[in-house]
Coordinates of C-alpha atoms in Angstrom, one line a residue:
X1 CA -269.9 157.8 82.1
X2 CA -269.5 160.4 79.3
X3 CA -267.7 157.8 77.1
X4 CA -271.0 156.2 77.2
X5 CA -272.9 159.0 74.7
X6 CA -270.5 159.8 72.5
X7 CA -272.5 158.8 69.1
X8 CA -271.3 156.4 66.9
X9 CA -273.1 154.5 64.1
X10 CA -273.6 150.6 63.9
X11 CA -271.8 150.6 60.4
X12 CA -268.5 152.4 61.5
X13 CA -267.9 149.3 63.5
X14 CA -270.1 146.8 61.4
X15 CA -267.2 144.5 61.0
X16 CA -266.2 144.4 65.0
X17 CA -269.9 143.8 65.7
X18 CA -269.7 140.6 63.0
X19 CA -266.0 139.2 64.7
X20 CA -267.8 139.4 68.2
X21 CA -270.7 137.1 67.1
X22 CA -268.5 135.1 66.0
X23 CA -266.1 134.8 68.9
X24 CA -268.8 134.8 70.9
X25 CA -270.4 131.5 68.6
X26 CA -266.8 130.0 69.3
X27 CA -267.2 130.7 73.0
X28 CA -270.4 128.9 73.4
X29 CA -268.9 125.9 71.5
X30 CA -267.4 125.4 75.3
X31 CA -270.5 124.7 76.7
X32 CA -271.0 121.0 74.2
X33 CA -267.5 119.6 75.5
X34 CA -270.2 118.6 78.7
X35 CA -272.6 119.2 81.5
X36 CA -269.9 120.8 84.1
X37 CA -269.6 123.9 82.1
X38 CA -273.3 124.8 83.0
X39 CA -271.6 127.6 85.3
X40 CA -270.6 129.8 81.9
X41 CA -273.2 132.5 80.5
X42 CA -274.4 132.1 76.3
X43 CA -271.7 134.3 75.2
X44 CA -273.7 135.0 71.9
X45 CA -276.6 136.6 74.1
X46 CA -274.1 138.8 76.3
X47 CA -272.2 140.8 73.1
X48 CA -276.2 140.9 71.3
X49 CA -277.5 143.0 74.3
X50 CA -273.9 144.4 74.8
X51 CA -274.5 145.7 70.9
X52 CA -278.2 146.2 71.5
X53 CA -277.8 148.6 74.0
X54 CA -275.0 150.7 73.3
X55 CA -276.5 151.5 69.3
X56 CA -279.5 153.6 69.1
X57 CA -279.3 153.2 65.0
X58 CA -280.3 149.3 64.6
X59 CA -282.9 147.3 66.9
X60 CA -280.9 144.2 66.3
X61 CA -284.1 142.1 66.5
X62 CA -283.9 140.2 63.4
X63 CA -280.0 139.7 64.5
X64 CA -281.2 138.2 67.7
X65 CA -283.8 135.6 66.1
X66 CA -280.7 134.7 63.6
X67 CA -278.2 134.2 66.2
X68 CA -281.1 132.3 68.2
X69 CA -281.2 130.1 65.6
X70 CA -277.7 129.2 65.4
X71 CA -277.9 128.3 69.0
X72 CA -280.2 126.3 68.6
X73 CA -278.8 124.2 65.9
X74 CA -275.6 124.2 68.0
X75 CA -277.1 122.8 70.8
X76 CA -279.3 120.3 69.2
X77 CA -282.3 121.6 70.4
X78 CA -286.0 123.0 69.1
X79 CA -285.7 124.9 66.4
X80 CA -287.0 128.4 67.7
X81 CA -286.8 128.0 71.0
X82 CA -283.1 130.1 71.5
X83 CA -284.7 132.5 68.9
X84 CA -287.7 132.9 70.7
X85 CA -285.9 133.8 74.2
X86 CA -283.4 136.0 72.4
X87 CA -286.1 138.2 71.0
X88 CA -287.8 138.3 74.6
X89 CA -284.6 139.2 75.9
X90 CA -283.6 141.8 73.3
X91 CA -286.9 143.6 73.3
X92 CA -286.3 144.2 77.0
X93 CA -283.0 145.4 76.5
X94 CA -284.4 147.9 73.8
X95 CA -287.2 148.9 75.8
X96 CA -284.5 150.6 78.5
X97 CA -281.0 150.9 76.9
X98 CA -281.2 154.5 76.9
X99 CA -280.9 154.2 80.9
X100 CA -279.1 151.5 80.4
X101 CA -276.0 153.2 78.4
X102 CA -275.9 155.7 81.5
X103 CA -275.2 153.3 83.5
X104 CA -271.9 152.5 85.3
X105 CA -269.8 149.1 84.6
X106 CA -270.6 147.6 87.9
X107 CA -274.6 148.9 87.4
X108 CA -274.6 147.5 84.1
X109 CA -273.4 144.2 85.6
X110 CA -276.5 143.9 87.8
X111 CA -278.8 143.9 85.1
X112 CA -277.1 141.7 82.8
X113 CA -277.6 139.3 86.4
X114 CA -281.2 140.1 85.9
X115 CA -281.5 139.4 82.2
X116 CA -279.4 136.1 82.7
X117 CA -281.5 135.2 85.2
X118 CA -284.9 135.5 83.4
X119 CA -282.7 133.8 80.4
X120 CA -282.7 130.8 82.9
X121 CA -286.0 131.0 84.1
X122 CA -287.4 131.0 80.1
X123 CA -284.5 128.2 79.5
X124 CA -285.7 126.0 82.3
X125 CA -289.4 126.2 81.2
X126 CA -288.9 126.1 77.5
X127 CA -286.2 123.2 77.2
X128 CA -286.7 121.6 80.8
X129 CA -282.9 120.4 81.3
X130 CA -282.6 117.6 83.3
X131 CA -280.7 118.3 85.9
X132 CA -278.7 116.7 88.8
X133 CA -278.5 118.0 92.2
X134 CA -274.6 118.7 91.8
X135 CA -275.6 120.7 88.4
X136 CA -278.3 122.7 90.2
X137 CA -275.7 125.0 91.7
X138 CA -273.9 126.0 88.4
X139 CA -277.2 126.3 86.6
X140 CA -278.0 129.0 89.1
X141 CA -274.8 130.4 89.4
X142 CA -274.7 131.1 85.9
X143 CA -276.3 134.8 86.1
X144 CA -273.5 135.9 88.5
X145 CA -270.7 134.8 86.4
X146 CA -271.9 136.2 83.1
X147 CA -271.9 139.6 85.2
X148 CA -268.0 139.2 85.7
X149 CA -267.9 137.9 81.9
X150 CA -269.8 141.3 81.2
X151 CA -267.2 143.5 82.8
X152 CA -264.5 142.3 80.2
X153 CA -266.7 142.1 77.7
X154 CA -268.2 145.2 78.0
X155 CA -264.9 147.2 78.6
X156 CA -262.9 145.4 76.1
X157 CA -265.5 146.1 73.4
X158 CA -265.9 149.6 74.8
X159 CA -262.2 150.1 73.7
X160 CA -262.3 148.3 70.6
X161 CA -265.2 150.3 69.1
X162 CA -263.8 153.5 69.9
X163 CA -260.7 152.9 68.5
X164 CA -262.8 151.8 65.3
X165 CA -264.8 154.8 65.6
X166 CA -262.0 157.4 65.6
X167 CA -259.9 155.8 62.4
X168 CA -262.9 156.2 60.5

């Protein structure tokens, strides 16, 4: 926990934060091979509220409608719409991240369940997927396994920025 408040600055790690997004981009590529990877989380949103609530210097709000929109002209579908939910999203991991960073792992995994979840309750309302009673169950399922995909994430981008943070 006390690896969790050492301060460092967005722009000591500004190139790390710019290689994730776009792994991350890379990662949701996966999801337009078909409908039977409805199961994986947007990657893009986990490492934008993984950044936006470990760095107290930058809101990453305008990042989140600009990453929004590149989801949205990945998936082909309404302009804004990704943007819009990102935002929500964000904001509500700015307005606690200080309780947030505090956190353990495995705590900080139950939340990201929450925030998934609300990310497929806006999803479902905003661009009504059709969906088959087979892909019903990964739809929902999706939450959980983003909190597993948040434990890597989170502790392999825990290491990577310290590391950063100390050569500089």
């Amino acid at each position: 926990m006390g690896d969790n408040f050492i301060y460092i600055s967005s722009r000591q790690v500004r190139w790390l934060i710019i290689l994730s997004f776009i792994f991350a981009l890379l990662l949701d590529s996966i999801n337009l091979i078909g409908q039977n990877y409805l199961f994986l989380p947007p990657f893009t949103l986990l490492v934008l509220l993984y950044w936006s609530g470990h760095f107290l210097d930058y809101t990453y709000l305008t990042t989140a409608f600009i990453i929004g929109l590149l989801a949205d002209t990945l998936y082909q579908s309404t302009l804004g719409l990704h943007a819009l939910i990102y935002i929500v999203l964000t904001f509500m991991m700015l307005r606690h991240r200080l309780r947030f960073r505090g956190y353990s792992l495995p705590q900080q995994a139950l939340n990201i369940i929450v925030f998934m979840f609300i990310f497929q309750l806006l999803h479902l309302l905003m661009l009504t997927p059709k969906l088959d009673s087979t892909e019903q169950l990964s739809f929902w399922l999706m939450p959980i396994v983003a909190a597993f995909f948040w434990l890597l994430f989170a502790k392999l981008l825990n290491l990577l920025t310290q590391q950063n943070a100390v050569e500089k």
